[in-house]
Coordinates of C-alpha atoms in Angstrom, one line a residue:
Chain A
X1 CA -40.7 -7.8 23.6
X2 CA -40.5 -7.3 27.3
X3 CA -41.8 -9.1 30.3
X4 CA -44.2 -6.9 32.2
X5 CA -46.4 -7.4 35.3
X6 CA -49.9 -6.2 35.5
X7 CA -51.3 -5.6 39.0
X8 CA -54.1 -3.8 40.8
X9 CA -53.4 -0.4 42.3
X10 CA -55.0 0.9 45.5
X11 CA -57.8 2.5 43.6
X12 CA -58.8 -0.7 41.8
X13 CA -57.3 0.2 38.4
X14 CA -54.5 -1.6 36.7
X15 CA -50.9 -0.9 37.3
X16 CA -48.0 -1.6 35.0
X17 CA -44.5 -2.8 36.2
X18 CA -41.5 -3.4 34.0
X19 CA -39.0 -5.3 36.1
X20 CA -36.1 -4.9 33.7
X21 CA -36.2 -1.2 34.1
X22 CA -37.9 -1.0 37.5
X23 CA -40.6 1.1 35.9
X24 CA -43.8 1.5 37.8
X25 CA -46.7 3.3 36.1
X26 CA -50.4 3.5 36.1
X27 CA -52.5 2.2 33.2
X28 CA -54.9 4.7 31.8
X29 CA -56.7 2.5 29.3
X30 CA -56.6 -1.1 28.2
X31 CA -58.1 -1.9 24.8
X32 CA -60.0 -5.1 25.8
X33 CA -61.0 -5.6 29.4
X34 CA -63.6 -8.4 29.6
X35 CA -63.2 -11.9 31.0
X36 CA -63.0 -13.5 27.6
X37 CA -60.8 -11.0 25.8
X38 CA -58.2 -9.1 27.8
X39 CA -55.2 -7.1 26.7
X40 CA -54.5 -5.3 23.5
X41 CA -53.1 -1.9 23.5
X42 CA -52.4 -0.4 26.9
X43 CA -51.8 3.2 27.5
X44 CA -49.6 4.3 30.5
X45 CA -50.2 7.4 32.5
X46 CA -46.6 8.3 31.8
X47 CA -47.3 8.4 28.0
X48 CA -45.9 5.0 26.9
X49 CA -47.9 2.4 24.9
X50 CA -47.5 -1.3 25.1
X51 CA -49.3 -4.2 23.4
X52 CA -50.4 -7.5 25.0
X53 CA -51.7 -10.2 22.7
X54 CA -55.5 -10.4 23.5
X55 CA -56.2 -13.4 25.7
X56 CA -58.7 -14.5 28.3
X57 CA -58.4 -12.4 31.5
X58 CA -56.0 -13.9 34.1
X59 CA -57.7 -15.6 37.0
X60 CA -55.6 -13.6 39.5
X61 CA -53.5 -10.5 39.6
X62 CA -50.6 -9.7 39.6
X63 CA -49.9 -11.4 36.3
X64 CA -46.7 -11.5 34.3
X65 CA -47.0 -11.4 30.5
X66 CA -45.0 -10.7 27.4
X67 CA -45.7 -7.3 25.9
X68 CA -44.6 -5.4 22.9
X69 CA -43.4 -1.9 23.2
X70 CA -45.2 0.4 20.7
X71 CA -44.2 3.7 22.0
X72 CA -42.1 4.5 25.1
X73 CA -42.4 7.7 27.0
X74 CA -38.7 8.4 27.4
Chain B
X1 CA -33.9 31.7 58.4
X2 CA -37.5 31.4 57.3
X3 CA -38.8 29.0 54.7
X4 CA -37.7 29.6 51.2
X5 CA -40.2 30.3 48.5
X6 CA -40.4 28.3 45.3
X7 CA -38.5 31.0 43.3
X8 CA -35.7 31.3 45.9
X9 CA -35.2 27.5 45.9
X10 CA -35.2 27.5 42.1
X11 CA -32.7 30.3 42.1
X12 CA -30.5 28.4 44.5
X13 CA -30.4 25.4 42.3
X14 CA -29.5 27.5 39.3
X15 CA -26.8 29.3 41.3
X16 CA -25.2 26.0 42.4
X17 CA -25.3 24.6 38.9
X18 CA -23.5 27.6 37.5
X19 CA -20.0 26.2 38.2
X20 CA -20.5 23.2 36.0
X21 CA -19.6 23.1 32.3
X22 CA -22.6 23.3 30.1
X23 CA -23.0 19.6 29.4
X24 CA -22.7 18.6 33.0
X25 CA -25.1 21.4 34.1
X26 CA -27.8 20.2 31.7
X27 CA -27.5 16.7 33.1
X28 CA -27.4 17.6 36.7
X29 CA -30.3 20.1 36.3
X30 CA -32.6 17.1 35.8
X31 CA -31.7 15.6 39.1
X32 CA -32.5 18.6 41.2
X33 CA -36.0 19.8 41.8
X34 CA -38.2 22.0 44.0
X35 CA -40.9 19.9 45.5
X36 CA -44.4 20.5 44.3
X37 CA -47.1 18.4 46.0
X38 CA -49.5 18.9 43.1
X39 CA -47.2 16.8 40.8
X40 CA -48.6 13.3 40.6
X41 CA -45.7 11.7 38.8
X42 CA -42.1 12.4 39.9
X43 CA -40.7 11.9 36.5
X44 CA -42.2 15.2 35.4
X45 CA -39.9 17.0 37.9
X46 CA -36.9 14.8 38.7
X47 CA -34.8 12.2 36.9
X48 CA -33.4 9.3 38.9
X49 CA -31.5 6.0 38.6
X50 CA -29.1 7.4 35.9
X51 CA -25.4 6.9 35.6
X52 CA -23.4 9.3 37.7
X53 CA -21.2 11.7 35.8
X54 CA -17.5 11.1 35.8
X55 CA -15.7 13.9 37.6
X56 CA -18.4 14.6 40.2
X57 CA -18.3 13.3 43.7
X58 CA -21.0 10.7 44.1
X59 CA -21.9 8.8 47.2
X60 CA -23.2 5.7 45.5
X61 CA -22.1 2.2 46.0
X62 CA -22.0 -0.7 43.5
X63 CA -24.1 -3.8 42.8
X64 CA -21.9 -5.9 45.0
X65 CA -22.6 -3.5 47.9
X66 CA -26.3 -3.9 47.2
X67 CA -26.2 -7.6 47.2
X68 CA -23.6 -8.7 49.7
X69 CA -23.7 -5.7 52.0
X70 CA -27.5 -5.2 52.1
X71 CA -29.6 -8.1 51.1
X72 CA -27.5 -11.3 51.6
X73 CA -25.0 -10.2 54.2
X74 CA -27.3 -10.1 57.2
X75 CA -28.6 -13.7 56.7
X76 CA -26.7 -15.0 59.7
X77 CA -26.5 -18.8 59.3
X78 CA -25.2 -18.7 55.7
X79 CA -21.6 -18.0 54.7
X80 CA -21.3 -15.3 52.1
X81 CA -18.2 -15.6 50.0
X82 CA -16.8 -12.4 48.5
X83 CA -15.6 -14.1 45.4
X84 CA -12.7 -12.1 43.9
X85 CA -9.9 -10.0 45.3
X86 CA -9.7 -9.5 49.0
X87 CA -10.6 -5.8 49.3
X88 CA -14.3 -5.7 48.5
X89 CA -15.1 -8.1 51.4
X90 CA -12.6 -6.8 53.9
X91 CA -13.5 -3.1 53.6
X92 CA -17.2 -3.7 53.7
X93 CA -16.9 -6.2 56.6
X94 CA -19.5 -5.8 59.4
X95 CA -19.9 -2.1 58.5
X96 CA -23.7 -2.1 58.6
X97 CA -24.1 -3.3 62.2
X98 CA -26.8 -5.9 61.3
X99 CA -27.2 -7.3 64.7
X100 CA -27.9 -11.0 65.2
X101 CA -28.2 -13.7 67.8
X102 CA -25.8 -16.6 67.6
X103 CA -22.2 -17.6 68.2
X104 CA -20.1 -16.0 65.6
X105 CA -17.9 -18.6 63.8
X106 CA -20.1 -21.5 65.0
X107 CA -23.6 -21.1 63.9
X108 CA -23.6 -17.5 62.8
X109 CA -21.3 -15.7 60.4
X110 CA -22.5 -12.2 60.1
X111 CA -19.4 -10.3 61.0
X112 CA -16.9 -12.7 59.4
X113 CA -15.3 -12.1 56.0
X114 CA -14.9 -15.0 53.7
X115 CA -13.1 -14.3 50.4
X116 CA -11.4 -16.3 47.7
X117 CA -8.6 -13.7 47.6
X118 CA -8.0 -13.7 43.8
X119 CA -4.4 -13.4 42.7
X120 CA -3.0 -12.8 39.2
X121 CA -3.0 -16.5 38.4
X122 CA -6.7 -16.9 39.2
X123 CA -7.5 -14.1 36.8
X124 CA -5.3 -15.7 34.1
X125 CA -6.4 -19.4 34.6
X126 CA -9.8 -18.8 36.1
X127 CA -10.9 -19.2 39.8
X128 CA -13.4 -21.9 39.6
X129 CA -11.1 -24.6 41.1
X130 CA -10.2 -22.2 43.9
X131 CA -13.8 -21.6 44.6
X132 CA -14.7 -25.3 44.8
X133 CA -11.7 -25.9 47.2
X134 CA -12.8 -22.9 49.3
X135 CA -16.3 -24.3 49.7
X136 CA -14.9 -27.7 50.7
X137 CA -12.7 -26.0 53.3
X138 CA -15.7 -24.0 54.6
X139 CA -17.7 -27.2 55.0
X140 CA -14.8 -28.7 57.0
X141 CA -14.2 -25.7 59.2
X142 CA -17.7 -24.5 59.8
X143 CA -19.9 -27.6 59.6
X144 CA -22.9 -25.8 61.2
X145 CA -23.4 -23.3 58.3
X146 CA -26.8 -23.8 56.6
X147 CA -25.7 -22.7 53.1
X148 CA -23.3 -20.6 51.1
X149 CA -23.8 -17.7 48.8
X150 CA -21.2 -16.7 46.2
X151 CA -21.1 -12.9 45.9
X152 CA -19.2 -12.1 42.7
X153 CA -16.8 -9.2 42.5
X154 CA -16.0 -7.4 39.3
X155 CA -13.3 -9.8 37.9
X156 CA -15.6 -12.8 38.0
X157 CA -17.8 -11.3 35.3
X158 CA -14.9 -9.9 33.4
X159 CA -13.1 -13.3 33.1
X160 CA -16.3 -15.2 32.7
X161 CA -16.0 -17.8 35.4
X162 CA -18.8 -20.3 35.6
X163 CA -19.8 -20.0 39.3
X164 CA -23.2 -21.5 38.6
X165 CA -21.6 -24.9 37.7
X166 CA -19.4 -24.8 40.8
X167 CA -22.4 -23.9 42.9
X168 CA -24.5 -26.8 41.6
X169 CA -21.6 -29.3 42.0
X170 CA -20.7 -28.2 45.6
X171 CA -24.3 -28.0 46.6
X172 CA -24.8 -31.7 45.6
X173 CA -21.6 -32.7 47.5
X174 CA -22.5 -30.9 50.7
X175 CA -26.3 -31.3 50.4
X176 CA -26.7 -27.7 51.3
X177 CA -27.8 -24.8 49.1
X178 CA -25.0 -22.9 47.3
X179 CA -26.3 -19.7 45.7
X180 CA -24.3 -18.0 42.9
X181 CA -25.1 -14.3 42.8
X182 CA -24.0 -12.4 39.7
X183 CA -23.6 -9.1 41.5
X184 CA -20.4 -7.8 39.9
X185 CA -19.9 -4.3 40.9
X186 CA -19.9 -2.9 37.4
X187 CA -23.5 -3.9 36.8
X188 CA -26.0 -1.0 36.9
X189 CA -25.5 2.5 38.0
X190 CA -25.7 2.0 41.8
X191 CA -26.3 -0.5 44.5
X192 CA -29.9 -0.6 43.4
X193 CA -29.3 -3.2 40.7
X194 CA -27.5 -5.2 43.2
X195 CA -30.6 -5.4 45.3
X196 CA -32.5 -6.5 42.3
X197 CA -30.0 -9.2 41.3
X198 CA -29.9 -10.4 44.9
X199 CA -33.7 -10.6 45.0
X200 CA -33.7 -12.6 41.8
X201 CA -31.1 -15.0 43.1
X202 CA -33.3 -15.6 46.2
X203 CA -36.2 -16.2 43.9
X204 CA -34.4 -18.6 41.7
X205 CA -32.3 -20.5 44.3
X206 CA -34.0 -20.2 47.7
X207 CA -37.6 -19.3 47.8
X208 CA -39.2 -22.5 46.4
X209 CA -37.0 -24.9 48.4
X210 CA -39.6 -25.9 50.9
X211 CA -42.8 -25.5 48.8
X212 CA -43.6 -29.2 49.3
X213 CA -42.6 -29.6 52.9
X214 CA -45.1 -29.3 55.8
X215 CA -45.3 -26.2 57.9
X216 CA -47.6 -25.5 60.7
X217 CA -49.3 -22.2 59.9
X218 CA -51.6 -19.9 61.8
X219 CA -53.9 -17.3 60.3
X220 CA -51.6 -14.6 61.8
X221 CA -48.3 -15.4 60.1
X222 CA -46.5 -12.4 58.8
X223 CA -43.0 -11.6 57.7
X224 CA -40.8 -8.6 58.1
X225 CA -39.3 -7.8 54.8
X226 CA -36.6 -5.2 54.1
X227 CA -35.6 -4.6 57.7
X228 CA -31.9 -5.2 58.2
X229 CA -31.8 -5.0 62.0
X230 CA -29.4 -2.1 62.1
X231 CA -28.8 -1.5 65.7
X232 CA -31.7 -3.9 66.5
X233 CA -34.4 -2.3 64.3
X234 CA -36.0 -5.5 63.3
X235 CA -36.2 -6.7 66.9
X236 CA -38.0 -3.5 68.0
X237 CA -40.4 -4.0 65.1
X238 CA -41.0 -7.6 65.9
X239 CA -42.0 -7.0 69.5
X240 CA -44.7 -4.7 68.5
X241 CA -46.1 -7.0 65.8
X242 CA -46.1 -9.9 68.4
X243 CA -47.9 -7.7 70.9
X244 CA -50.6 -7.2 68.2
X245 CA -51.0 -11.0 68.2
X246 CA -49.3 -11.7 64.9
X247 CA -46.7 -14.4 64.5
X248 CA -43.5 -13.2 62.7
X249 CA -42.2 -16.2 60.8
X250 CA -39.4 -14.6 58.9
X251 CA -37.1 -11.6 59.1
X252 CA -35.6 -10.5 55.8
X253 CA -32.8 -10.2 56.2
X254 CA -31.6 -8.7 59.5
X255 CA -31.1 -11.5 62.1
X256 CA -32.7 -13.8 59.5
X257 CA -31.9 -17.4 58.6
X258 CA -32.1 -19.4 55.5
X259 CA -34.9 -21.5 56.8
X260 CA -37.0 -18.4 57.5
X261 CA -36.5 -17.3 53.9
X262 CA -37.5 -20.7 52.6
X263 CA -40.6 -20.7 54.7
X264 CA -41.7 -17.2 53.7
X265 CA -44.1 -18.4 51.0
X266 CA -46.3 -19.8 53.9
X267 CA -47.0 -16.3 55.3
X268 CA -50.3 -14.6 55.1
X269 CA -48.9 -11.1 54.6
X270 CA -45.5 -9.7 53.8
X271 CA -44.7 -6.5 55.6
X272 CA -42.4 -4.5 53.5
X273 CA -40.3 -1.8 55.1
X274 CA -37.5 -1.1 52.7
X275 CA -39.5 -0.9 49.4
X276 CA -36.4 -0.1 47.3
X277 CA -34.4 -3.2 48.1
X278 CA -37.1 -5.8 48.5
X279 CA -40.1 -4.9 46.4
X280 CA -38.9 -7.3 43.7
X281 CA -39.3 -10.4 45.9
X282 CA -42.5 -9.1 47.3
X283 CA -44.0 -8.7 43.9
X284 CA -42.8 -12.2 43.0
X285 CA -44.5 -13.7 46.0
X286 CA -47.7 -11.8 45.3
X287 CA -47.8 -13.3 41.9
X288 CA -46.6 -16.8 42.5
X289 CA -48.1 -17.5 46.0
X290 CA -50.8 -14.9 46.2
X291 CA -49.3 -13.3 49.3
X292 CA -50.2 -9.6 49.5
X293 CA -47.5 -7.2 50.5
X294 CA -47.9 -3.9 52.4
X295 CA -45.5 -1.1 52.7
X296 CA -45.4 0.2 56.3
X297 CA -43.5 2.9 58.1
X298 CA -42.2 2.4 61.7
X299 CA -40.6 5.8 62.2
X300 CA -42.3 8.1 64.7
X301 CA -45.5 7.4 66.6
X302 CA -47.9 9.0 64.1
X303 CA -46.7 6.9 61.2
X304 CA -46.4 3.8 63.4
X305 CA -50.0 4.2 64.5
X306 CA -51.2 4.5 60.9
X307 CA -49.2 1.5 59.8
X308 CA -50.4 -0.6 62.7
X309 CA -54.0 0.1 61.8
X310 CA -53.3 -0.6 58.1
X311 CA -51.7 -3.9 59.0
X312 CA -54.6 -4.8 61.4
X313 CA -57.0 -4.2 58.5
X314 CA -55.7 -7.4 56.9
X315 CA -56.7 -9.5 59.8
X316 CA -59.8 -10.3 62.0
X317 CA -61.3 -8.3 64.9
X318 CA -59.1 -9.8 67.6
X319 CA -56.1 -8.4 65.9
X320 CA -57.8 -5.1 65.4
X321 CA -58.8 -4.9 69.1
X322 CA -55.2 -5.9 70.1
X323 CA -53.8 -3.2 67.9
X324 CA -55.9 -0.5 69.5
X325 CA -54.7 -1.8 72.9
X326 CA -51.1 -1.6 71.8
X327 CA -51.6 1.9 70.4
X328 CA -53.3 2.9 73.7
X329 CA -50.5 1.4 75.7
X330 CA -47.7 3.2 74.0
X331 CA -49.4 6.5 73.5
X332 CA -48.6 7.9 77.0
X333 CA -45.0 6.7 76.7
X334 CA -44.6 8.4 73.4
X335 CA -46.3 11.5 74.6
X336 CA -43.8 11.6 77.5
X337 CA -40.9 11.4 74.9
X338 CA -42.5 14.2 72.8
X339 CA -43.1 16.4 75.9
X340 CA -39.5 16.0 76.9
X341 CA -37.8 16.6 73.6
X342 CA -40.2 18.7 71.5
X343 CA -39.5 22.0 73.4
X344 CA -35.8 21.5 72.7
X345 CA -36.2 20.6 69.1
X346 CA -39.2 22.5 67.9
X347 CA -38.8 24.5 64.7
X348 CA -35.4 23.0 63.8
X349 CA -34.8 22.3 60.2
X350 CA -33.2 19.1 58.8
X351 CA -31.6 18.2 55.5
X352 CA -31.4 14.5 54.6
X353 CA -29.5 12.6 52.0
X354 CA -29.7 8.8 52.5
X355 CA -30.4 5.6 50.7
X356 CA -33.4 3.3 50.1
X357 CA -36.3 4.3 52.4
X358 CA -35.1 6.8 54.9
X359 CA -35.3 10.0 52.9
X360 CA -39.1 9.7 53.1
X361 CA -39.8 7.4 56.0
X362 CA -38.1 9.4 58.7
X363 CA -39.9 12.7 57.8
X364 CA -42.8 11.6 60.0
X365 CA -40.5 11.0 63.0
X366 CA -39.0 14.5 62.7
X367 CA -42.4 16.0 62.3
X368 CA -43.5 14.3 65.5
X369 CA -40.7 16.2 67.3
X370 CA -41.8 19.5 65.7
X371 CA -38.9 19.5 63.3
X372 CA -39.1 20.2 59.6
X373 CA -37.3 18.4 56.8
X374 CA -36.3 21.1 54.2
X375 CA -34.4 18.9 51.8
X376 CA -34.2 15.3 51.0
X377 CA -32.7 13.0 48.4
X378 CA -31.9 9.5 47.5
X379 CA -28.5 8.0 46.6
X380 CA -30.1 5.4 44.4
X381 CA -33.8 5.9 44.4
X382 CA -36.0 5.3 41.4
X383 CA -39.0 7.3 40.2
X384 CA -41.4 5.3 42.3
X385 CA -39.5 6.4 45.4
X386 CA -39.8 10.0 44.4
X387 CA -43.5 9.5 43.6
X388 CA -43.9 8.5 47.3
X389 CA -41.7 11.2 48.5
X390 CA -43.4 14.2 46.9
X391 CA -46.5 13.8 49.1
X392 CA -44.4 13.6 52.3
X393 CA -42.4 16.7 51.7
X394 CA -43.5 20.3 52.1
X395 CA -43.9 22.5 49.1
X396 CA -40.9 24.4 47.8
X397 CA -38.5 22.1 49.7
X398 CA -35.4 20.8 47.9
X399 CA -35.3 17.4 46.2
X400 CA -31.9 16.1 45.0
X401 CA -31.1 12.8 43.4
X402 CA -27.6 11.3 43.5
X403 CA -26.4 14.7 44.8
X404 CA -22.8 15.5 44.2
X405 CA -20.4 16.6 47.0
X406 CA -20.3 20.1 45.7
X407 CA -24.1 20.5 45.4
X408 CA -24.7 19.1 48.8
X409 CA -22.2 21.5 50.5
X410 CA -23.6 24.5 48.6
X411 CA -27.2 23.6 49.5
X412 CA -26.3 23.3 53.1
X413 CA -24.4 26.5 53.1
X414 CA -27.4 28.4 51.7
X415 CA -30.3 26.6 53.3
X416 CA -28.5 26.6 56.7
X417 CA -30.3 23.6 58.2
X418 CA -29.9 23.0 62.0
X419 CA -29.2 19.3 61.4
X420 CA -27.9 17.3 58.5
X421 CA -28.6 13.5 58.3
X422 CA -26.5 11.5 55.9
X423 CA -23.6 9.0 55.9
X424 CA -20.1 8.7 57.1
X425 CA -18.6 10.2 54.0
X426 CA -20.5 13.5 54.5
X427 CA -20.2 13.6 58.3
X428 CA -16.9 15.3 58.9
X429 CA -17.4 17.9 56.1
X430 CA -20.5 19.2 57.9
X431 CA -19.2 18.8 61.4
X432 CA -16.2 21.0 60.4
X433 CA -18.6 23.5 59.1
X434 CA -20.1 23.6 62.6
X435 CA -23.4 22.0 61.6
X436 CA -24.8 19.2 63.8
X437 CA -24.8 15.9 61.9
X438 CA -26.3 12.5 62.4
X439 CA -25.4 9.4 60.3
X440 CA -28.7 8.1 59.1
X441 CA -27.3 4.9 57.6
X442 CA -25.9 3.4 60.7
X443 CA -27.8 5.5 63.2
X444 CA -24.4 6.9 64.2
X445 CA -23.7 3.7 66.1
X446 CA -26.8 4.0 68.1
X447 CA -30.2 2.5 67.5
X448 CA -32.7 1.0 67.1
X449 CA -34.7 3.8 65.5
X450 CA -37.6 1.8 64.3
X451 CA -40.9 1.3 66.2
X452 CA -41.9 2.7 69.5
X453 CA -38.8 1.7 71.4
X454 CA -36.7 3.2 68.6
X455 CA -38.5 6.6 68.6
X456 CA -37.4 7.3 72.2
X457 CA -33.8 6.6 71.2
X458 CA -34.2 8.6 68.0
X459 CA -35.5 11.6 69.9
X460 CA -32.8 11.4 72.5
X461 CA -30.1 11.2 69.8
X462 CA -31.4 14.1 67.9
X463 CA -31.5 16.2 71.0
X464 CA -28.0 15.1 72.1
X465 CA -26.6 16.1 68.7
X466 CA -28.5 19.3 68.1
X467 CA -28.2 20.8 71.5
X468 CA -24.6 19.8 72.1
X469 CA -22.7 22.8 73.4
X470 CA -19.7 22.0 71.2
X471 CA -21.2 23.5 68.0
X472 CA -20.9 27.0 69.2
X473 CA -17.2 26.4 69.9
X474 CA -16.5 25.4 66.3
X475 CA -15.2 27.7 63.6
X476 CA -14.6 26.1 60.2
X477 CA -10.9 26.3 59.1
X478 CA -11.7 28.6 56.2
X479 CA -13.4 31.2 58.4
X480 CA -10.5 31.4 60.9
X481 CA -8.5 34.5 60.9
X482 CA -5.1 33.7 59.3

């Protein structure tokens, strides 16, 4: 489990940030992206995969959340 | 020498790597790259933020340097204790020329060195008592200080002193903040982790202190984050922002005060110059207080103009109109600078190797003078820094991460730049080779280089160095006839 931060990038997509490792990456896809259900598996542009427990979408970004690492790129 | 092709640059890297044993070669190979603007993500071409190899000459610092030297040190009205043996504080004392206004020793302490001077007995029996006594003494001798930060040196982490407990107790006694910073030098691979630790300490111990107190805000409150006022950089930046009609409520941390930092959450926009050392706190403020942050670049008129317009876009039309006025006002002045120096500098080639933001930020300033940056690298940059660099650099130029002494020398010998910009440790090697050199950490005791005022000085300094007649008189010792 790791603390991650999800934020908006300049193009309006999601961006992933892992403070512990200073890792900044784009998010290619998020499994659930509706106001009621948000999260699930997220795929990073760099190739990694993380899992956020599905939950109602945060009111405001950036948003820090616990995530499980399923597959890291490096 | 004309620009190198991609193949030539790649061949150069391979040639330089040949002297290493195989294992070292494999490792170093990942840190050297030929720039390719089509690459979106730097990690596909360059590895960064990894441990330096034992046996190579690295130019990196430690976590203590990142915390005390960079982030905390310039806060002028706090006393920063170098907690541990005397050397770390003494040899890094006032070395960064973070200018400030104030009376040193009375209400400002920037150039002073406070240390607990650990002896053998403190290592054996622990130094907490000594630290508590030191803080009491400071309070007696310098009653006008606004707070204390305890910057740990290596032994503190090794012997496991509880500086947090001392900090809490002393803070209660004095009724002033005492911030323990766990920035022992052995943490992390470079000063970069020190920045992170320092940012986290600010977040945990300083930032929320005035959340409930009243503060008169205006819609135009901004902060300057990640400008350390080297040679007066932050002041030059501040004047421009104020001319735009903005109100600068905090400077982080050059010429900054504790109160300014505590009031930062009341700003409307955080302006982030050094992304590497202060993005952590900016991200935190964006999440907790909803203050957006914006990276800007105040090197060279082209970049300044772009940045000013981007900043103005956050505000209303009055600011936007003011910004255009500011740009129009400085344009002829900057054109005069360019007209004067460009003919003397045009076509010259530069290699850089610096720290946090300069390897990419100063490229624009050189380009304004008609110069070309042919190689650049970070001491302690991360992949996100290289992501931002790739777009700034030309194709087939050299990128080197945590470059070793040997590699840098060999690159310079082969690429033959007209100017090298790096730090004091590299300066004399290249000067003895007969290559003009500027220190890009301390601006070679000149400055400011930021903002419009700074560009004029920057251009003058580059001309002064490059066109100095002394270079033709120099023969490196190894080329002299015996």
